[in-house]
Short mmCIF file of C-alpha atoms in Angstrom, two decimals:
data_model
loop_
_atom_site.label_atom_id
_atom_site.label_comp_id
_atom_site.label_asym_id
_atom_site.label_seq_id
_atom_site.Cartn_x
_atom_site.Cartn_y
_atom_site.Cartn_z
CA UNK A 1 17.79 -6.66 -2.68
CA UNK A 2 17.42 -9.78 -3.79
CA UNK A 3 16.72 -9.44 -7.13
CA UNK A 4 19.40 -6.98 -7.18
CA UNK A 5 21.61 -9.54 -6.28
CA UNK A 6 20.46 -12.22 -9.07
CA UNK A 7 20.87 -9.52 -11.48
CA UNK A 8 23.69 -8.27 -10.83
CA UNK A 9 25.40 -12.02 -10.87
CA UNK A 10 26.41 -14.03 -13.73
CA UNK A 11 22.97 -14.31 -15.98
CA UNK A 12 22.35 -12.72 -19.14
CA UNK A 13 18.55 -12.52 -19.01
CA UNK A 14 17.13 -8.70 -18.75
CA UNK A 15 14.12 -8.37 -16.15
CA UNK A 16 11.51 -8.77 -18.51
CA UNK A 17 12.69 -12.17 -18.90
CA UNK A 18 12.64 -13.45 -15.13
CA UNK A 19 8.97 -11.91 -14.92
CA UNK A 20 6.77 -15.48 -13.51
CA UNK A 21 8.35 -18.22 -11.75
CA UNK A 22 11.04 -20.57 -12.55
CA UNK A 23 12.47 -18.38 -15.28
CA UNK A 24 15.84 -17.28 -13.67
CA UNK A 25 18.83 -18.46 -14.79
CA UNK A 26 22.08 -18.03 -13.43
CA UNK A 27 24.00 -17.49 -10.67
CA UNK A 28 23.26 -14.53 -8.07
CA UNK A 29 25.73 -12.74 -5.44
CA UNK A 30 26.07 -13.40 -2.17
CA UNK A 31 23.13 -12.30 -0.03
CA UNK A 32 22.30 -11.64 3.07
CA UNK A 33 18.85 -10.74 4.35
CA UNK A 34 17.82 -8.24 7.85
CA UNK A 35 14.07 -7.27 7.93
CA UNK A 36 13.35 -4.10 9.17
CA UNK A 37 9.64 -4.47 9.54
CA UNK A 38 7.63 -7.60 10.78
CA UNK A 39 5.49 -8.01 7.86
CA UNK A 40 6.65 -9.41 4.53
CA UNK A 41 9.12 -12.30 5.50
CA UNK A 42 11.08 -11.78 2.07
CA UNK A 43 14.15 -12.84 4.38
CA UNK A 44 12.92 -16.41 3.67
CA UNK A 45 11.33 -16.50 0.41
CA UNK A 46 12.24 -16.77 -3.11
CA UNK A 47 10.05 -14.20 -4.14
CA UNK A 48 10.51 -10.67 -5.14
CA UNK A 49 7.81 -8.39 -6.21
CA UNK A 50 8.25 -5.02 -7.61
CA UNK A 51 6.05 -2.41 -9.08
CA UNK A 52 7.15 -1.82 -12.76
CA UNK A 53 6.78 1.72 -14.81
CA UNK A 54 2.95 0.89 -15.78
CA UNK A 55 1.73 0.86 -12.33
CA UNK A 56 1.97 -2.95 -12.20
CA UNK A 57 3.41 -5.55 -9.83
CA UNK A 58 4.90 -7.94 -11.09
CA UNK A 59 6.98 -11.27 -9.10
CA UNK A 60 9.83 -13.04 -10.17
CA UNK A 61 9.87 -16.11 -8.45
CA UNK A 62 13.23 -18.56 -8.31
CA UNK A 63 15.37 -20.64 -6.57
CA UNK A 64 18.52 -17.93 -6.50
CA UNK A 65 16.35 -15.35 -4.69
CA UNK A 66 16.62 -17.45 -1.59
CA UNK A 67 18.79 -15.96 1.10
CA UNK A 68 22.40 -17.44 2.39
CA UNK A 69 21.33 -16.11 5.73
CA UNK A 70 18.44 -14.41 7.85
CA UNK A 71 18.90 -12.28 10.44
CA UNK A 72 16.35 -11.00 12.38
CA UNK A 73 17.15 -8.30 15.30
CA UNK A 74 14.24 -6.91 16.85
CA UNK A 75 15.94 -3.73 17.73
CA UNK A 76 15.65 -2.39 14.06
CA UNK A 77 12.01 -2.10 14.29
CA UNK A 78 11.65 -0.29 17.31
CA UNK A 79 11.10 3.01 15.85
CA UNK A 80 8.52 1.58 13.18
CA UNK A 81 5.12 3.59 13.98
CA UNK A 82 1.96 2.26 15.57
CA UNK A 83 0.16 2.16 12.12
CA UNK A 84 2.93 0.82 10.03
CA UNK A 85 3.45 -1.98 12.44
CA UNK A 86 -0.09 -2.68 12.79
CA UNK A 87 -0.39 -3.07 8.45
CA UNK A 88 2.52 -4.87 8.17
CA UNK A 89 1.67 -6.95 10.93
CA UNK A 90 -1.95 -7.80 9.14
CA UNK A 91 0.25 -8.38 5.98
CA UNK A 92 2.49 -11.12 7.62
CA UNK A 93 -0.82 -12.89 9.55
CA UNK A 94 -2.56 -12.74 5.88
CA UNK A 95 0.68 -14.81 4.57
CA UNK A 96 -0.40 -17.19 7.41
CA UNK A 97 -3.69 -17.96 6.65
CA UNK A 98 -3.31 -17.57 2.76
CA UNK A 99 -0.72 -20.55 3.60
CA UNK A 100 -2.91 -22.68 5.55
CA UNK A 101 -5.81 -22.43 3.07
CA UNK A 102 -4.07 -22.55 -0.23
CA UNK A 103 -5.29 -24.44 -2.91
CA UNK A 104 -2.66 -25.85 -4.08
CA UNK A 105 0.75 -27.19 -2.55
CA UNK A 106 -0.57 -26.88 0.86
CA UNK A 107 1.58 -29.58 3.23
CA UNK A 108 2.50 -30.42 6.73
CA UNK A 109 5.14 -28.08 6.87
CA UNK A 110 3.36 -25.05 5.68
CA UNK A 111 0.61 -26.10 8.17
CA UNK A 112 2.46 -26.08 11.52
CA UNK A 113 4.59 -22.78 10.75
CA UNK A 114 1.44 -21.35 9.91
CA UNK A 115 -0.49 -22.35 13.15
CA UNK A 116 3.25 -20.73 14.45
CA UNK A 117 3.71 -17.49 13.09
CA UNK A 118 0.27 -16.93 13.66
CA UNK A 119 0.19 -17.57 17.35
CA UNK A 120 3.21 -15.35 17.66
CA UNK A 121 1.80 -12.87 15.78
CA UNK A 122 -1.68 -12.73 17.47
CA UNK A 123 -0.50 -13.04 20.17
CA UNK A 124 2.13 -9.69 19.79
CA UNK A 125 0.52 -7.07 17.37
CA UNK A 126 -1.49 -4.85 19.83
CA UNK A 127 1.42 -4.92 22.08
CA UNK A 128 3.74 -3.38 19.48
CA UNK A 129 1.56 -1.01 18.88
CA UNK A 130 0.60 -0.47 22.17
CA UNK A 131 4.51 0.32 23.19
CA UNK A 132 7.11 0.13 20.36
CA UNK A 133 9.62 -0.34 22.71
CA UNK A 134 8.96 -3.47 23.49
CA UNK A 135 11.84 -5.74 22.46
CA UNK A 136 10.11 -8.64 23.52
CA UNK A 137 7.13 -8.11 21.25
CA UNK A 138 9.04 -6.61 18.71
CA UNK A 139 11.26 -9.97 18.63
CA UNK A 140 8.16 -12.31 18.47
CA UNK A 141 6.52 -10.23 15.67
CA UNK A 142 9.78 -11.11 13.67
CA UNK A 143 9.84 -14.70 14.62
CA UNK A 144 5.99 -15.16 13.80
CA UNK A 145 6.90 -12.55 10.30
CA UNK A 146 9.38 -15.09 9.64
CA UNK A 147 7.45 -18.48 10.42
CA UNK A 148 4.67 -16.73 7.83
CA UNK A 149 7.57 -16.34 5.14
CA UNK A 150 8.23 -19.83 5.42
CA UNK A 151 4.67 -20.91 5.18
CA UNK A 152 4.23 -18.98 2.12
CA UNK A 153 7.38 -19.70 0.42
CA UNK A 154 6.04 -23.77 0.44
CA UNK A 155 2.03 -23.09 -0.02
CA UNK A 156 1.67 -19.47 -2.10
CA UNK A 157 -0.61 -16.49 -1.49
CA UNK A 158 -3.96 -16.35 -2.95
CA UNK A 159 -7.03 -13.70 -3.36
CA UNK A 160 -6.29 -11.53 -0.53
CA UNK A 161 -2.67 -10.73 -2.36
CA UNK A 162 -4.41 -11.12 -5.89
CA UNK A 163 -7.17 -8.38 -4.97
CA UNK A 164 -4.24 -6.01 -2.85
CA UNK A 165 -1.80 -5.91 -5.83
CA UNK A 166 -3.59 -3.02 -7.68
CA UNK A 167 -4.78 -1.04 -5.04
CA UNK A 168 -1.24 -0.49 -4.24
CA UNK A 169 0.16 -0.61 -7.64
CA UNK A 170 -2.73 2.14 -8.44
CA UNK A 171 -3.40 4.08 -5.80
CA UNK A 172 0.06 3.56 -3.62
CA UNK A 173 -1.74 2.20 -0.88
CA UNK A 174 0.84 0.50 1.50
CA UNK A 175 1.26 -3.37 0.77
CA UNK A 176 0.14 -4.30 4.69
CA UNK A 177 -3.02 -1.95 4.76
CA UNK A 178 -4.65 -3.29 1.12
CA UNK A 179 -4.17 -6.42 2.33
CA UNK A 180 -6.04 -5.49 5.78
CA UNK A 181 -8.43 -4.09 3.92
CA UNK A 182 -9.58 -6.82 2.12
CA UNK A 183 -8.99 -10.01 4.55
CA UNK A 184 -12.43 -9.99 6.17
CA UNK A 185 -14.58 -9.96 3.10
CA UNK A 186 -12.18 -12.65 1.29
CA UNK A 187 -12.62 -14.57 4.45
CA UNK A 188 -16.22 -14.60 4.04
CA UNK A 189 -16.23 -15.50 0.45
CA UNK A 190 -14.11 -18.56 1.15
CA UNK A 191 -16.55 -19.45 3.51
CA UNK A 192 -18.63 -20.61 0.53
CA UNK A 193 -15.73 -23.44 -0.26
CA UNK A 194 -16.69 -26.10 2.64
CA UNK A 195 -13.28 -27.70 2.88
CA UNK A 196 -11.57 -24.06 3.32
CA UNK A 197 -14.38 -23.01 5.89
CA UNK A 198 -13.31 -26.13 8.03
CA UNK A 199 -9.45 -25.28 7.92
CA UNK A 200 -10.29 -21.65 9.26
CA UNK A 201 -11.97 -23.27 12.32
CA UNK A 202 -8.53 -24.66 12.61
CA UNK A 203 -7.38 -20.80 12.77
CA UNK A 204 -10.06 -18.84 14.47
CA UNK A 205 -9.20 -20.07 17.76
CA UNK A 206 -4.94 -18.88 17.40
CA UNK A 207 -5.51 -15.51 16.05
CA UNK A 208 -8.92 -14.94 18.51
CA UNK A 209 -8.75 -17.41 21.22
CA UNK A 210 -11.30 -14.91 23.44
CA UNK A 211 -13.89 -14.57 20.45
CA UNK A 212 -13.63 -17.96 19.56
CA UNK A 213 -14.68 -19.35 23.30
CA UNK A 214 -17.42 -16.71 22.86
CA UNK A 215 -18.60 -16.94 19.98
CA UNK A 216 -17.49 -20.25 18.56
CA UNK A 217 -14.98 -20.93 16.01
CA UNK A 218 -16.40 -20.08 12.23
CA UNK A 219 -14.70 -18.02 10.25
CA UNK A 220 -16.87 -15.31 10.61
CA UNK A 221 -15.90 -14.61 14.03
CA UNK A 222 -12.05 -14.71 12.57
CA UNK A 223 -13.40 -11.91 9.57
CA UNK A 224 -15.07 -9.96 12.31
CA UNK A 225 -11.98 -10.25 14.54
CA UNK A 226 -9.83 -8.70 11.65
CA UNK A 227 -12.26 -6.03 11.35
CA UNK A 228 -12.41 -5.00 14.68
CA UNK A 229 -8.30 -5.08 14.83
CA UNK A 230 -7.85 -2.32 12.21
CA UNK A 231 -10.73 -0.70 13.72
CA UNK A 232 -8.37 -1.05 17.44
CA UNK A 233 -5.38 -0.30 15.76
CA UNK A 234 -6.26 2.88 14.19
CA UNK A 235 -5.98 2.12 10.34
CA UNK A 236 -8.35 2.48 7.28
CA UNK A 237 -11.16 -0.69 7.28
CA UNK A 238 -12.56 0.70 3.88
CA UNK A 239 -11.67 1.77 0.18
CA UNK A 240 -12.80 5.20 0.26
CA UNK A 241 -10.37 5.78 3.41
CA UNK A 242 -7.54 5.54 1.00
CA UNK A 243 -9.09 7.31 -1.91
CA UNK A 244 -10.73 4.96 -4.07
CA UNK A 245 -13.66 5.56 -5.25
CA UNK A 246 -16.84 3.76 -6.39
CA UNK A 247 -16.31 4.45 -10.05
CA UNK A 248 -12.86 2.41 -9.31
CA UNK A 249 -13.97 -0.40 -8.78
CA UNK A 250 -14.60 -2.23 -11.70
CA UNK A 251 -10.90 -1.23 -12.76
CA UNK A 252 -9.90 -2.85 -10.03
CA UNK A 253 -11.80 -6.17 -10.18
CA UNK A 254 -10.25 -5.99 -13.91
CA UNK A 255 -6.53 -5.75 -12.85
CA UNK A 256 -7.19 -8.07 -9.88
CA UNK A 257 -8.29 -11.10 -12.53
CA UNK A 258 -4.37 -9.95 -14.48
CA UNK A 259 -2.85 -11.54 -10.90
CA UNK A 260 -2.71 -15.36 -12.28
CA UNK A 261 0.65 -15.80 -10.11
CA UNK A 262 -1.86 -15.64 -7.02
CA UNK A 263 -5.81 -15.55 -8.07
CA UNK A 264 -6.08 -19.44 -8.82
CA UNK A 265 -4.31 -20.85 -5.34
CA UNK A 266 -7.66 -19.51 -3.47
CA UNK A 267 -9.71 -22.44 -2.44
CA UNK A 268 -12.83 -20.95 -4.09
CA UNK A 269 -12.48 -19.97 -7.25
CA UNK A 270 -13.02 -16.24 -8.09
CA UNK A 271 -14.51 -14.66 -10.82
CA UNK A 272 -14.75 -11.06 -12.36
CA UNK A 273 -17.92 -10.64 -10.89
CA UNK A 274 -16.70 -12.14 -7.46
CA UNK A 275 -13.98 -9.71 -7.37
CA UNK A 276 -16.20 -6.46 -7.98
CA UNK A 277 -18.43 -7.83 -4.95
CA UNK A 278 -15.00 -8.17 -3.24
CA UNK A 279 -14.07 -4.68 -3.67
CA UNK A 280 -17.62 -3.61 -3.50
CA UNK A 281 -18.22 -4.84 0.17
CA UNK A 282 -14.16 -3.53 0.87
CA UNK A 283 -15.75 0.63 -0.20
CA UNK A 284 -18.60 0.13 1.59
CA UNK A 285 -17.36 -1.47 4.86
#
């Protein structure tokens, strides 16, 4: 919708054109913005990413894509099922983290409506998919969807995105669920980057306060945590679950390293290599 709406205002540029960010040019419609799932917070960002004809995603990334107005009404993702809210749910508590730990442009701001939208977030998922009905829930997954938008929309995304973009481009995986599906082993990898493993032990404790008084507050217990959430909430927590399959892999690493919008905010620098072990420990979960 809303690069529908730049579009179809006053530029002259075709698509190819606005591919990257900063490149649009011109004037958009009006727009307003209502999220229907509690997941991508595109009601608050000025990023739009679609999938183009070559089985590629590609973002366009200005200032016009910005909404006049969000509105979020909890009521209009009441009927979203247990597994779609659970992935989309991941996908808005990855934008969180991603936030927190970016490499670069990471501030204040991001920081505290990260720490936000992920306490509303942990602290809501299994109840939405526990009873979809549940308005209260429902509304705080928004709120926390929405806190995560805003996060990301000052600090970008990084690997998890970077490494999720072709398995969904490729193999149609949902956005949410290729991003759960590679969180925990990113996680680890980052642990290797000293400052980022110190800024998760700022997280662990939101998104698993019982884990973390257990088990202490590294971000291993946070990785483990993940994995044991998709594991509760009844979605794939490997590769081959959503048919990929070994001999895929190195494609993938390949297409991930293409994602330069994303792949160089992660605190710890990946490499071709880095992202075959990625996907490698993501089939064999």
């Amino acid at each position: 919708a809303k690069l529908t709406a730049f579009m179809a205002g006053d530029t002259k540029q075709s698509i190819q054109e606005v591919y990257g960010v900063g490149k649009t040019v011109g004037r958009r419609l009006p727009l307003v913005q209502v999220p229907t799932t509690a997941g991508t917070g595109s009601e608050v960002t000025d990023i739009s990413v679609i999938t183009t004809g070559v089985a590629e995603k590609k973002g366009v990334v200005g200032g016009q894509l910005y909404a006049d107005y969000a509105v979020l009404d909890g009521d209009l993702t009441l009927s979203l099922p247990p597994k779609v809210s659970a992935a989309t749910g991941i996908d808005a508590m990855v934008h969180a983290i991603e936030a927190y730990t970016s490499k670069f442009k990471k501030n204040v701001l991001s920081d505290v409506l990260a720490r936000e939208a992920l306490k509303l977030l942990s602290e809501n998922i299994r109840l939405v998919c526990e009873d979809g009905q549940n308005r209260e829930a429902r509304g705080g997954m928004l709120l926390g969807s929405l806190y995560a938008g805003m996060a990301f929309a000052n600090s970008p995304c990084a690997a998890v995105h970077a490494l999720a973009y072709p398995i969904g481009s490729h193999f149609h995986v949902p956005h949410g669920l290729s991003n759960s599906l590679m969180l925990p082993h990113v996680l680890r990898f980052n642990k290797g980057e000293p400052k980022a493993a110190e800024m998760y032990k700022d997280l662990t404790p939101i998104v698993f306060p019982k884990e973390a008084g257990l088990k202490g507050t590294d971000v291993s217990v946070m990785a483990d945590g993940f994995s044991q959430l998709s594991l509760d909430l009844n979605i794939p927590v490997n590769l081959g679950q959503v048919g990929i399959q070994e001999k895929d892999l190195e494609f993938l690493a390949s297409e991930a390293m293409k994602v330069d919008r994303l792949m160089p905010n992660n605190p710890r620098e990946v490499k071709l290599q880095d992202a075959l072990d990625l996907y490698t420990q993501a089939y064999n979960n």
